């Protein structure tokens, strides 16, 4: 592993990767965790409900209203979608928007070595 390369990439990411949904979700560690969980379920083609998310051990340190506030702000910003669950209409499935998926996939390429220049992050 080239440790200097990794550090340089991380540094470029933290300095330049702050637009759109990436900027929104990187505001705090809890938002990052929610972002990762939503994307993990998206790529697994599985439904993620609010209740499933709230059961995650990492989120046990913050209040339910804070989680709901992050989700509601992400929905109102167009980064996430809340879709009524087919089996239980009282529950919502949380899905990333098309823009969030595209921004994530572009951002993730810097860790795959596919971007030639840190300016390509934005």
mmCIF file of C-alpha atoms in Angstrom:
data_model
loop_
_atom_site.group_PDB
_atom_site.id
_atom_site.type_symbol
_atom_site.label_atom_id
_atom_site.label_comp_id
_atom_site.label_asym_id
_atom_site.label_seq_id
_atom_site.Cartn_x
_atom_site.Cartn_y
_atom_site.Cartn_z
ATOM 1 C CA UNK A 1 0.000 0.000 0.000
ATOM 2 C CA UNK A 2 1.235 3.457 -0.838
ATOM 3 C CA UNK A 3 0.492 5.361 2.375
ATOM 4 C CA UNK A 4 1.532 8.729 0.963
ATOM 5 C CA UNK A 5 -0.847 8.226 -1.970
ATOM 6 C CA UNK A 6 -3.690 7.416 0.424
ATOM 7 C CA UNK A 7 -2.995 10.467 2.569
ATOM 8 C CA UNK A 8 -2.765 12.703 -0.492
ATOM 9 C CA UNK A 9 -6.080 11.353 -1.788
ATOM 10 C CA UNK A 10 -7.781 11.810 1.604
ATOM 11 C CA UNK A 11 -6.419 15.339 1.867
ATOM 12 C CA UNK A 12 -7.656 16.239 -1.623
ATOM 13 C CA UNK A 13 -11.039 14.691 -0.859
ATOM 14 C CA UNK A 14 -11.494 16.607 2.378
ATOM 15 C CA UNK A 15 -10.454 19.870 0.737
ATOM 16 C CA UNK A 16 -12.340 19.517 -2.550
ATOM 17 C CA UNK A 17 -15.153 16.977 -2.187
ATOM 18 C CA UNK A 18 -17.635 19.280 -0.543
ATOM 19 C CA UNK A 19 -20.530 19.799 -2.923
ATOM 20 C CA UNK A 20 -24.125 18.616 -3.141
ATOM 21 C CA UNK A 21 -25.109 15.526 -1.218
ATOM 22 C CA UNK A 22 -21.505 14.787 -0.253
ATOM 23 C CA UNK A 23 -21.244 18.133 1.520
ATOM 24 C CA UNK A 24 -24.642 17.633 3.142
ATOM 25 C CA UNK A 25 -23.892 14.192 4.572
ATOM 26 C CA UNK A 26 -20.350 15.028 5.663
ATOM 27 C CA UNK A 27 -21.464 17.721 8.105
ATOM 28 C CA UNK A 28 -21.198 15.327 11.069
ATOM 29 C CA UNK A 29 -20.374 11.702 11.826
ATOM 30 C CA UNK A 30 -24.036 10.718 12.276
ATOM 31 C CA UNK A 31 -25.016 12.072 8.873
ATOM 32 C CA UNK A 32 -22.090 10.194 7.340
ATOM 33 C CA UNK A 33 -23.249 6.979 9.001
ATOM 34 C CA UNK A 34 -26.814 7.473 7.745
ATOM 35 C CA UNK A 35 -25.472 8.195 4.240
ATOM 36 C CA UNK A 36 -23.411 4.993 4.292
ATOM 37 C CA UNK A 37 -26.325 2.879 5.567
ATOM 38 C CA UNK A 38 -28.721 4.216 2.935
ATOM 39 C CA UNK A 39 -26.185 3.534 0.189
ATOM 40 C CA UNK A 40 -25.321 0.056 1.527
ATOM 41 C CA UNK A 41 -28.993 -0.937 1.438
ATOM 42 C CA UNK A 42 -29.359 0.664 -2.000
ATOM 43 C CA UNK A 43 -26.516 -1.397 -3.474
ATOM 44 C CA UNK A 44 -27.825 -4.559 -1.789
ATOM 45 C CA UNK A 45 -31.248 -3.888 -3.339
ATOM 46 C CA UNK A 46 -32.803 -4.076 0.114
ATOM 47 C CA UNK A 47 -35.315 -1.811 1.795
ATOM 48 C CA UNK A 48 -34.172 0.296 4.727
ATOM 49 C CA UNK A 49 -36.889 1.581 7.029
ATOM 50 C CA UNK A 50 -36.519 4.385 9.522
ATOM 51 C CA UNK A 51 -36.943 1.892 12.364
ATOM 52 C CA UNK A 52 -34.153 -0.323 11.015
ATOM 53 C CA UNK A 53 -31.897 2.693 10.842
ATOM 54 C CA UNK A 54 -32.747 3.733 14.392
ATOM 55 C CA UNK A 55 -31.799 0.254 15.657
ATOM 56 C CA UNK A 56 -28.226 0.671 14.416
ATOM 57 C CA UNK A 57 -25.850 0.645 17.369
ATOM 58 C CA UNK A 58 -23.910 3.650 16.073
ATOM 59 C CA UNK A 59 -27.016 5.852 16.212
ATOM 60 C CA UNK A 60 -27.801 4.905 19.817
ATOM 61 C CA UNK A 61 -25.780 7.927 20.964
ATOM 62 C CA UNK A 62 -28.154 10.478 19.448
ATOM 63 C CA UNK A 63 -31.849 11.127 19.866
ATOM 64 C CA UNK A 64 -34.575 9.908 17.552
ATOM 65 C CA UNK A 65 -35.587 13.498 16.758
ATOM 66 C CA UNK A 66 -32.029 14.224 15.603
ATOM 67 C CA UNK A 67 -32.101 11.240 13.240
ATOM 68 C CA UNK A 68 -35.500 12.344 11.941
ATOM 69 C CA UNK A 69 -34.177 15.884 11.468
ATOM 70 C CA UNK A 70 -31.215 14.624 9.403
ATOM 71 C CA UNK A 71 -33.549 12.472 7.297
ATOM 72 C CA UNK A 72 -36.132 15.226 6.823
ATOM 73 C CA UNK A 73 -33.452 17.756 5.834
ATOM 74 C CA UNK A 74 -31.972 15.253 3.359
ATOM 75 C CA UNK A 75 -35.419 14.617 1.869
ATOM 76 C CA UNK A 76 -36.225 18.326 1.590
ATOM 77 C CA UNK A 77 -32.815 18.920 -0.056
ATOM 78 C CA UNK A 78 -33.547 16.173 -2.588
ATOM 79 C CA UNK A 79 -30.778 13.827 -1.400
ATOM 80 C CA UNK A 80 -33.031 11.088 0.014
ATOM 81 C CA UNK A 81 -36.533 9.825 -0.691
ATOM 82 C CA UNK A 82 -39.053 8.461 1.789
ATOM 83 C CA UNK A 83 -41.245 5.903 0.046
ATOM 84 C CA UNK A 84 -44.226 4.272 1.747
ATOM 85 C CA UNK A 85 -43.493 0.633 2.543
ATOM 86 C CA UNK A 86 -45.621 -1.761 0.459
ATOM 87 C CA UNK A 87 -46.207 -4.191 3.330
ATOM 88 C CA UNK A 88 -46.800 -1.707 6.139
ATOM 89 C CA UNK A 89 -48.149 1.686 5.115
ATOM 90 C CA UNK A 90 -47.130 3.173 8.474
ATOM 91 C CA UNK A 91 -43.445 2.713 7.589
ATOM 92 C CA UNK A 92 -41.226 4.451 5.072
ATOM 93 C CA UNK A 93 -38.367 3.027 3.040
ATOM 94 C CA UNK A 94 -35.416 5.381 2.810
ATOM 95 C CA UNK A 95 -33.786 5.523 -0.612
ATOM 96 C CA UNK A 96 -31.055 7.716 -2.066
ATOM 97 C CA UNK A 97 -32.059 10.048 -4.879
ATOM 98 C CA UNK A 98 -30.615 9.480 -8.340
ATOM 99 C CA UNK A 99 -28.419 12.570 -7.847
ATOM 100 C CA UNK A 100 -27.077 11.225 -4.538
ATOM 101 C CA UNK A 101 -26.127 7.911 -6.149
ATOM 102 C CA UNK A 102 -24.404 9.676 -9.057
ATOM 103 C CA UNK A 103 -22.506 12.018 -6.742
ATOM 104 C CA UNK A 104 -21.456 9.125 -4.510
ATOM 105 C CA UNK A 105 -20.226 7.052 -7.450
ATOM 106 C CA UNK A 106 -18.213 9.968 -8.818
ATOM 107 C CA UNK A 107 -16.787 10.727 -5.371
ATOM 108 C CA UNK A 108 -15.901 7.068 -4.698
ATOM 109 C CA UNK A 109 -13.756 6.870 -7.835
ATOM 110 C CA UNK A 110 -10.992 8.819 -6.127
ATOM 111 C CA UNK A 111 -10.436 5.814 -3.869
ATOM 112 C CA UNK A 112 -10.379 3.510 -6.880
ATOM 113 C CA UNK A 113 -7.605 5.548 -8.487
ATOM 114 C CA UNK A 114 -9.764 6.428 -11.490
ATOM 115 C CA UNK A 115 -9.586 10.190 -11.079
ATOM 116 C CA UNK A 116 -6.379 11.735 -12.297
ATOM 117 C CA UNK A 117 -6.704 15.012 -10.483
ATOM 118 C CA UNK A 118 -8.192 16.070 -7.148
ATOM 119 C CA UNK A 119 -10.049 18.859 -8.977
ATOM 120 C CA UNK A 120 -12.112 16.095 -10.661
ATOM 121 C CA UNK A 121 -13.874 15.406 -7.356
ATOM 122 C CA UNK A 122 -16.284 18.310 -7.815
#
